[in-house]
Coordinates of C-alpha atoms in Angstrom, one line a residue:
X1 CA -64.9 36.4 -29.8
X2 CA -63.2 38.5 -26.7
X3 CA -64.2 42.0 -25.7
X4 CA -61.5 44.3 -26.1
X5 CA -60.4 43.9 -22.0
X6 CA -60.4 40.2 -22.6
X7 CA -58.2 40.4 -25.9
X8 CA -55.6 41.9 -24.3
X9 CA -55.5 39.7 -21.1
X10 CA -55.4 36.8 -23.3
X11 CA -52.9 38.2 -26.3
X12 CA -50.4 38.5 -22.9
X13 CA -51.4 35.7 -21.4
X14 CA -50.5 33.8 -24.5
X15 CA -46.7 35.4 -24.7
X16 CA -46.5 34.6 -21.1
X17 CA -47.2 30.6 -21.9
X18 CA -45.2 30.7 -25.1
X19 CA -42.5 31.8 -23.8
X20 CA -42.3 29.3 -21.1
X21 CA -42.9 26.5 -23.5
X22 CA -40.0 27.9 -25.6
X23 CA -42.6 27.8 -28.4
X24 CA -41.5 31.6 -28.7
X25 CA -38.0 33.7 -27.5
X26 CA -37.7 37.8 -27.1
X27 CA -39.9 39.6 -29.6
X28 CA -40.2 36.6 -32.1
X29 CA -43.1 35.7 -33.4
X30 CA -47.3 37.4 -33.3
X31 CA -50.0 37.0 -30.8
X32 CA -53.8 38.2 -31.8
X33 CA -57.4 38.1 -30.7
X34 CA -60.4 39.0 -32.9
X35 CA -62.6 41.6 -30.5
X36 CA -65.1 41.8 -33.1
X37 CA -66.3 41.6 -36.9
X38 CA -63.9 44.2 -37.7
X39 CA -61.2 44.5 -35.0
X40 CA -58.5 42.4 -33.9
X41 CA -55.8 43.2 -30.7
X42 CA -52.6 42.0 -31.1
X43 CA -49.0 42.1 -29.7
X44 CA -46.5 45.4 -30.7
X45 CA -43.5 45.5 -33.0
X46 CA -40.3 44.6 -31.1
X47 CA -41.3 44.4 -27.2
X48 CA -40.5 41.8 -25.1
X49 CA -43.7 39.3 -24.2
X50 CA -42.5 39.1 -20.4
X51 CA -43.3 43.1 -19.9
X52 CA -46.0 44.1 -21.9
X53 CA -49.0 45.6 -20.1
X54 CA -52.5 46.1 -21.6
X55 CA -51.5 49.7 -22.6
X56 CA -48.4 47.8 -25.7
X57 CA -51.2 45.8 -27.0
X58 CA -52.6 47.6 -30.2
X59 CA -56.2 47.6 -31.9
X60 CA -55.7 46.7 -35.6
X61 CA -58.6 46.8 -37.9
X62 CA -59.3 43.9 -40.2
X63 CA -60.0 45.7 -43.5
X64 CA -57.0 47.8 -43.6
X65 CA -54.8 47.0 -40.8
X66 CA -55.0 50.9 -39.5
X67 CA -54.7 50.8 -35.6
X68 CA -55.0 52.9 -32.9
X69 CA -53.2 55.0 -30.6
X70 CA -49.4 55.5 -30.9
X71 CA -48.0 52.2 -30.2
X72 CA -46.8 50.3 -33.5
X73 CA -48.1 47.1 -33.7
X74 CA -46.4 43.7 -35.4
X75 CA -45.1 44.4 -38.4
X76 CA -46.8 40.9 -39.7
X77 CA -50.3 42.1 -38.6
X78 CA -51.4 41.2 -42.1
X79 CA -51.3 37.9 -41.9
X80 CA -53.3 38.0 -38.6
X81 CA -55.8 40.5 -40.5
X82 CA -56.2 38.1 -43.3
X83 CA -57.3 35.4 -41.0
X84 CA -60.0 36.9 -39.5
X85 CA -61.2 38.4 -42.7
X86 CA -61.2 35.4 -44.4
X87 CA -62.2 33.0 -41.1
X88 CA -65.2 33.6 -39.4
X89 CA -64.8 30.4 -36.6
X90 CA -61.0 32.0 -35.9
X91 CA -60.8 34.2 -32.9
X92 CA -57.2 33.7 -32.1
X93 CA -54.0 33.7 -33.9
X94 CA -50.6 32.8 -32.9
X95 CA -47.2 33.1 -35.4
X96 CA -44.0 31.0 -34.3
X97 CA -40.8 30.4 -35.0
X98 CA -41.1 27.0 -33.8
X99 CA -38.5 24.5 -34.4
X100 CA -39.3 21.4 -35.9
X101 CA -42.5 23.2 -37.9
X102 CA -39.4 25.9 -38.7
X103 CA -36.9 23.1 -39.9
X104 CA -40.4 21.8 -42.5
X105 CA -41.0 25.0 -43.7
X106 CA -37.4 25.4 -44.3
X107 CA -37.3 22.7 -46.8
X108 CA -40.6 24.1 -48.4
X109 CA -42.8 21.0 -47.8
X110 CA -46.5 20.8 -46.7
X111 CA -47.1 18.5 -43.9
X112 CA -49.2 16.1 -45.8
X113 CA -50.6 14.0 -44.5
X114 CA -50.5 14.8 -40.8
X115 CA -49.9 11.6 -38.4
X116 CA -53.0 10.4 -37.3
X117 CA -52.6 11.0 -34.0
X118 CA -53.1 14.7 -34.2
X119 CA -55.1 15.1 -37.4
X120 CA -58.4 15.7 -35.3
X121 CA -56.5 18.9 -33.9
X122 CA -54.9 20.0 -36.7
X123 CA -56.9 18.6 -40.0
X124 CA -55.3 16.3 -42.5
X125 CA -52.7 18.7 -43.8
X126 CA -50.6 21.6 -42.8
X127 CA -49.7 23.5 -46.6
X128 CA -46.5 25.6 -46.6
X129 CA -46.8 29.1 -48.0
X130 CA -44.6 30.1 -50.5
X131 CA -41.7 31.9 -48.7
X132 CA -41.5 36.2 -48.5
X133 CA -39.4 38.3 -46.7
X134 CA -40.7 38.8 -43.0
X135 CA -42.9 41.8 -42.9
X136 CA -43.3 42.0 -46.3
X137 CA -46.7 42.4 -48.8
X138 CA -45.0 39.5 -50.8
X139 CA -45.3 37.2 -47.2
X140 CA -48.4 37.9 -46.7
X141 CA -50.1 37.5 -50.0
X142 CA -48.4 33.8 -49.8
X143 CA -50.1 32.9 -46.5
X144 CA -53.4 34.5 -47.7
X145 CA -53.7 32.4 -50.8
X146 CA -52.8 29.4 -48.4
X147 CA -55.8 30.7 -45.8
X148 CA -57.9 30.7 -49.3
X149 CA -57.1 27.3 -50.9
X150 CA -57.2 25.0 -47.4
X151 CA -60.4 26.9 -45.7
X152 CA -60.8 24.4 -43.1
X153 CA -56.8 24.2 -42.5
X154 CA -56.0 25.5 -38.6
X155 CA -51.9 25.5 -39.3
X156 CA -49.8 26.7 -41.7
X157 CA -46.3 26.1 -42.4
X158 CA -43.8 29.6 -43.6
X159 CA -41.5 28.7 -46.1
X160 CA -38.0 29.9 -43.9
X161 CA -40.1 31.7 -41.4
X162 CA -42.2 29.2 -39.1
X163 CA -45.9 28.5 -38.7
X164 CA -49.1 30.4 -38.0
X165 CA -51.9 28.5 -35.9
X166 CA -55.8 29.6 -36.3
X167 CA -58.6 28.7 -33.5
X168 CA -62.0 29.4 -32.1
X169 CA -59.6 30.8 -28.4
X170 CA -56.1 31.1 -27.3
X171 CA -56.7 27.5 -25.6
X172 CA -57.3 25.6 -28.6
X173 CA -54.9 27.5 -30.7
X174 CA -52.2 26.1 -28.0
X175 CA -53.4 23.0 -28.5
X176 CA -52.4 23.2 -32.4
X177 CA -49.2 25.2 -31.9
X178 CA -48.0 22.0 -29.2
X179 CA -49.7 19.5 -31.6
X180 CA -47.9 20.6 -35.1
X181 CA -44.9 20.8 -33.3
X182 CA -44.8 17.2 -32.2
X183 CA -46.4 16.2 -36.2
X184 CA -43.4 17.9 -37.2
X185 CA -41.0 15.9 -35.0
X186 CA -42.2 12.6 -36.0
X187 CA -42.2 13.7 -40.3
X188 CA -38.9 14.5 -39.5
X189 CA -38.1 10.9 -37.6
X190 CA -40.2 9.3 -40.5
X191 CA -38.0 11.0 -43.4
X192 CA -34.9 9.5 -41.8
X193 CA -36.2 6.4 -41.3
X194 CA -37.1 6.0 -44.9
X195 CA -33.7 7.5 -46.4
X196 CA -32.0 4.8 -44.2
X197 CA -34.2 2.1 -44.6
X198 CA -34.1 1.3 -41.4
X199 CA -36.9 0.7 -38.3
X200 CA -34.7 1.9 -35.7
X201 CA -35.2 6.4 -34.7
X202 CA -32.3 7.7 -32.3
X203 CA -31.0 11.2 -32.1
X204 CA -27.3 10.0 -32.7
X205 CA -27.8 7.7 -35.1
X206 CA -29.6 10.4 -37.0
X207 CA -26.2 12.7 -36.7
X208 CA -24.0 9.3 -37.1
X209 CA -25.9 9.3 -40.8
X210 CA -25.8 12.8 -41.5
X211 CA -21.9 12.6 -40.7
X212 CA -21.6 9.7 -43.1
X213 CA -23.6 11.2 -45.5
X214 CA -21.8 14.6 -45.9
X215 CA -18.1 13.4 -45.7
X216 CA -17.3 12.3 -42.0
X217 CA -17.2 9.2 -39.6
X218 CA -19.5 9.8 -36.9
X219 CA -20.0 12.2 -34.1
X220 CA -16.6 12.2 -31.6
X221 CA -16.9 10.7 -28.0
X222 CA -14.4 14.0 -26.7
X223 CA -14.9 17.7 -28.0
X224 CA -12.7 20.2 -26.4
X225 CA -13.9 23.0 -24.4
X226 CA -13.4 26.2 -25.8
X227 CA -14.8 28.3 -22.5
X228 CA -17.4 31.1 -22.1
X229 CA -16.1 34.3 -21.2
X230 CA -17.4 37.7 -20.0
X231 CA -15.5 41.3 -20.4
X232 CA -14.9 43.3 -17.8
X233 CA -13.0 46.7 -18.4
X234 CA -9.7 45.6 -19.5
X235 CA -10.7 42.1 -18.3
X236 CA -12.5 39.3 -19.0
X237 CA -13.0 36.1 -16.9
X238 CA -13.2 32.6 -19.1
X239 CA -14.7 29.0 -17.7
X240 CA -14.5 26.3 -18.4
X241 CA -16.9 22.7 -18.0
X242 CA -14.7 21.8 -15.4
X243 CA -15.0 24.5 -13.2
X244 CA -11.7 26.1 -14.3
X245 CA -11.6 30.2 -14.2
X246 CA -9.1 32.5 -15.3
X247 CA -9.3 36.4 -15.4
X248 CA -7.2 37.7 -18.5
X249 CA -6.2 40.5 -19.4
X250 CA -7.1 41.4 -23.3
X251 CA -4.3 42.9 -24.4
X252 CA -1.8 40.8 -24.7
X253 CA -3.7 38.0 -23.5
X254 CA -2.0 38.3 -20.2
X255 CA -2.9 35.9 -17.1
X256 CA -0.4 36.3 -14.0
X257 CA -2.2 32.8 -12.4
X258 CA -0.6 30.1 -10.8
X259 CA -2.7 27.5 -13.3
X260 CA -1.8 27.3 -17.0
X261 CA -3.6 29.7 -19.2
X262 CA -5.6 27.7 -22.0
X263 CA -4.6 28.7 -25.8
X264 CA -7.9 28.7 -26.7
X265 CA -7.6 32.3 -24.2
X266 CA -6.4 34.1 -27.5
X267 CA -9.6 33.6 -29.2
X268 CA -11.5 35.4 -26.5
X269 CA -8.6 38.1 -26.0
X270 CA -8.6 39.0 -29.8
X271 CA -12.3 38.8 -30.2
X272 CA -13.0 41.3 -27.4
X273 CA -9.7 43.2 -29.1
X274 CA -11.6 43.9 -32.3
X275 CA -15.0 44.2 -31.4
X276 CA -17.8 45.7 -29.0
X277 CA -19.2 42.4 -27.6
X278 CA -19.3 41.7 -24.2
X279 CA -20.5 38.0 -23.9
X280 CA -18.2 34.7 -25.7
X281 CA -20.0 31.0 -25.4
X282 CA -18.7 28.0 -26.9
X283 CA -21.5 25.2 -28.5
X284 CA -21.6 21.8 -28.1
X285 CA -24.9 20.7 -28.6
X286 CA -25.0 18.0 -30.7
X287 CA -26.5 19.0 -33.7
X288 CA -23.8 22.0 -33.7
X289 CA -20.9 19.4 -33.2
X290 CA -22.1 17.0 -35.9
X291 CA -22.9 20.3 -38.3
X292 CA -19.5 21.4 -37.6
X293 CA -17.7 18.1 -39.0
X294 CA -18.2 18.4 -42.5
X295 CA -19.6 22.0 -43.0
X296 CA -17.0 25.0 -43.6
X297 CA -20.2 28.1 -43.7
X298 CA -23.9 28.4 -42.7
X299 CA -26.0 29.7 -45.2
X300 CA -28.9 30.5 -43.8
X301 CA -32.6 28.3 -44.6
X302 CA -34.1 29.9 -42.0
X303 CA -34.4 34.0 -41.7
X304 CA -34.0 34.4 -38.0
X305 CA -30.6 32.7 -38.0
X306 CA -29.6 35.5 -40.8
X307 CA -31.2 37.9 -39.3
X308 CA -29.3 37.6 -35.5
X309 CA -26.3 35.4 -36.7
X310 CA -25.3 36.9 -40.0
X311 CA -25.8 36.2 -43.9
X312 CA -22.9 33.9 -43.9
X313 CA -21.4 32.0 -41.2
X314 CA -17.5 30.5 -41.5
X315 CA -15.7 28.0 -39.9
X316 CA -12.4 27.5 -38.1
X317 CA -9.9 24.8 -38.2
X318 CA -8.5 25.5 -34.4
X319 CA -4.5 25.3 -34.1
X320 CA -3.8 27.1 -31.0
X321 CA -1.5 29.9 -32.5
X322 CA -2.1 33.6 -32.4
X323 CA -2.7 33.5 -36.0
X324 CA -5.4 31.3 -35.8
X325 CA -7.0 33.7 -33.0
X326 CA -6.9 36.3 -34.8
X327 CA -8.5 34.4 -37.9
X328 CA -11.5 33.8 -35.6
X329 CA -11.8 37.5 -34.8
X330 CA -11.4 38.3 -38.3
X331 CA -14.7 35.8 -39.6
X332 CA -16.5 37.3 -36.6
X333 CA -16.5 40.5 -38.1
X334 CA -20.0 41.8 -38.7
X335 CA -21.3 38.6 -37.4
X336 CA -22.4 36.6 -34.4
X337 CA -21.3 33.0 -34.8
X338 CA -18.1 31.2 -36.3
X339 CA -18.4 27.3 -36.1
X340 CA -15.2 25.4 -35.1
X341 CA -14.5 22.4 -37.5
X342 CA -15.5 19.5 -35.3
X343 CA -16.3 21.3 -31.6
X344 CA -19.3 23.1 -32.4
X345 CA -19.8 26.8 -32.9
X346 CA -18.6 30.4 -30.8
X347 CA -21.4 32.7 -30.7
X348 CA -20.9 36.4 -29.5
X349 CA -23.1 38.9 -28.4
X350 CA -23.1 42.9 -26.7
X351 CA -25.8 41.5 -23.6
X352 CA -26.7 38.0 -22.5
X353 CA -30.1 38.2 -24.2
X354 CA -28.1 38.6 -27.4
X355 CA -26.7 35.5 -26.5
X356 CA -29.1 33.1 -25.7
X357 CA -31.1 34.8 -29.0
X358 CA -28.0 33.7 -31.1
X359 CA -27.6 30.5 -29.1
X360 CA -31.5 29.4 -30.2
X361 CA -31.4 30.5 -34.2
X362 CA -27.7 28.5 -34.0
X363 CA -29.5 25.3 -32.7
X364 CA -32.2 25.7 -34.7
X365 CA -30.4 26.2 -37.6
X366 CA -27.8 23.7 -37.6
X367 CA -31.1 21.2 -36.9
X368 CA -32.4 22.5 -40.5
X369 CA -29.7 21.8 -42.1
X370 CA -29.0 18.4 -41.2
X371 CA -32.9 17.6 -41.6
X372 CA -32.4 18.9 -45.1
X373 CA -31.0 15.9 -46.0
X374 CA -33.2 13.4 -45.1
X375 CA -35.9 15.4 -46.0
X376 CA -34.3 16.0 -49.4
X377 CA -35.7 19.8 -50.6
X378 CA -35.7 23.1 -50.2
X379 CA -32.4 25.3 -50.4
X380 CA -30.6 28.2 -48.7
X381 CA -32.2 31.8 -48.8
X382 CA -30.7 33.6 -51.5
X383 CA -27.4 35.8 -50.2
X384 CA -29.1 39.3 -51.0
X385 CA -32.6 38.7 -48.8
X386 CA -29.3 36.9 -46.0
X387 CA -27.8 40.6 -45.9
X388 CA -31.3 42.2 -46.1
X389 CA -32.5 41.0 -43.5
X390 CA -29.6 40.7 -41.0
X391 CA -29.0 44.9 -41.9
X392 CA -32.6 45.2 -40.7
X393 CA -32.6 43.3 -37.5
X394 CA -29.1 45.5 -36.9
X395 CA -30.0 48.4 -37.2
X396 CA -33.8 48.4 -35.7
X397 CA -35.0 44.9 -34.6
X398 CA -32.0 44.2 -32.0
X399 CA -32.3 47.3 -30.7
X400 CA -35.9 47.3 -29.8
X401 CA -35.1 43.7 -28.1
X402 CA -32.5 45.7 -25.7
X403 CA -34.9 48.4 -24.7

């Protein structure tokens, strides 16, 4: 147990190390540290982990999750409430949106049993609660009657949410968060293993099979680039890969250059034409690329990416005419991501912390997808919690995040 000065050092302290192990990004996720019986400190609701101060993190008490003062703390300070209520050895807790625990919960599957090489951290099992809206009383009652059933369980899979991680201090509850992360990774290597009957575990022969198995060949040896680009006034400069820069003006997609203006130029032009956004990036990771070669929409399995990318995500076939530009404006509408049929994915966003927020929940996503497969269950969130959720994170989540 901390005193309450010792709480809070530790609460930030833990945001500070989650964040550099990209365990956590922005405002995602909970930090909490029991100060006694009936108290608990824990992070606010939407504040970035890099700036808070003692004064942002709130006093919550266990039995009825009042706090004090006038700061608002997590919205899922329930399920940190329930833990200590219910756990008298758990003095820390720690929610993530994690990815490989994220892409387990996605497919609603318990990690049972864990790999034996981190069951004395984590216990012999990892149960997924039943999934609930974030924030919600349906949420929480889930991961309570999970807390119930497994008593002596330290993690806990959230169906389409993530994982919450229980322990005696913020170092052990590391420990676990870093451990079921890597039991995640090798369920995950193990499920494609056994759907391909084979010994052998690379990344691109995972995507090679995922590519076979849902309509295409394999994953291509060229993509093209499709630049990154940032508005300026009536301006805005794309790059390229290769080093290549051109300053363009929107309307009319003008360039006055001695070099050749890409077509893929009209994309950017008539997205900045019919939108507020600032920031264009083109995907090519490789989970994006292989997703993108047999998949013509993203619906969501995992909340965030609805939340910050949008309920339904569409794809382009590329042809290099005006047209075709103004298509990709067009499916961008209300959204933040449009994948490109066999070069990845265009995310947008109105700062560059919009970006790399939509650039995260796009890998992540695209990485639950294709481990859907091989881990064979689970399905999509249903289309109304998709528009839900992203309306919410709209209108109040994103902008706390830009504060």
């Amino acid at each position: 147990m901390y005193t309450l000065e010792e709480g809070k050092k530790a609460v930030i302290e833990a945001g500070h190390r989650l964040l550099e192990t990209g365990l956590i990004a922005r405002t995602w996720g909970n930090v909490s540290a029991r100060i006694s019986d009936t108290q608990f400190v824990i992070t606010p609701s939407g504040r970035a982990y890099d700036s808070l101060t003692p004064d942002d993190i709130v006093v919550v008490n266990i039995a009825d999750c009042s706090y004090e003062g006038d700061v608002k703390p997590s919205s899922e300070k329930g399920i940190h409430a329930d833990a200590y209520a219910l756990r008298k050895d758990v003095n820390f807790v720690i929610h993530t949106h994690q990815i490989n625990a994220s892409i387990l919960g996605a497919a609603e599957l318990a990690l049972d049993p864990v790999p034996k090489a981190y069951r004395e951290l984590i216990g012999e099992t990892v149960p997924c609660a039943g999934y609930g809206m974030p924030s919600t009383d349906k949420l929480r009652k889930a991961v309570k009657a999970e807390y119930a059933a497994h008593p002596d369980c330290k993690a806990f899979l959230l169906a389409h949410h993530g994982a919450v991680c229980l322990g005696k201090d913020f170092d052990e509850t590391f420990e676990i968060i870093q451990a079921l992360e890597k039991a995640c990774e090798v369920k995950l290597q193990k499920a494609f293993l056994v759907y391909e009957g084979t010994p052998e575990y690379t990344k691109k022969l995972m995507l090679d099979s995922y590519i076979r198995h849902t309509g295409g060949k394999a994953l291509p040896e060229y993509v093209s680039d499709f630049g990154s680009s940032v508005k300026d006034g009536e301006f805005f400069m794309l790059t390229f890969k290769s080093g290549a820069c051109f300053n363009v003006r929107i309307k009319g997609c003008e360039y006055h250059g001695e070099k050749k203006l890409p077509a893929v130029a009209k994309i950017h032009a008539a997205i900045y034409q019919s939108s507020d956004i600032k920031y264009i990036r083109h995907l090519t990771e490789s989970d994006i690329i292989a997703y993108s070669l047999t998949s013509d929409q993203i619906d969501a399995r995992i909340d965030d990416f609805a939340q910050i990318a949008g309920a339904r995500i569409g794809s382009l076939r590329w042809d290099g005419s005006a047209a075709c530009a103004n298509e990709a404006a067009r499916k961008l509408k209300d959204k933040n991501a449009l994948l490109i049929h066999g070069a990845g994915a265009i995310i947008t966003g109105k700062s560059l912390g919009d970006l790399d927020a939509v650039e995260l929940v796009m890998s992540k996503e695209c990485k639950a997808q294709i481990g859907a497969l091989f881990l064979g269950n689970g399905s999509p969130l249903s289309l109304v919690d998709r528009i839900a959720q992203r309306i919410v994170y709209v209108t109040k989540y994103s902008k706390k995040a830009a504060e």
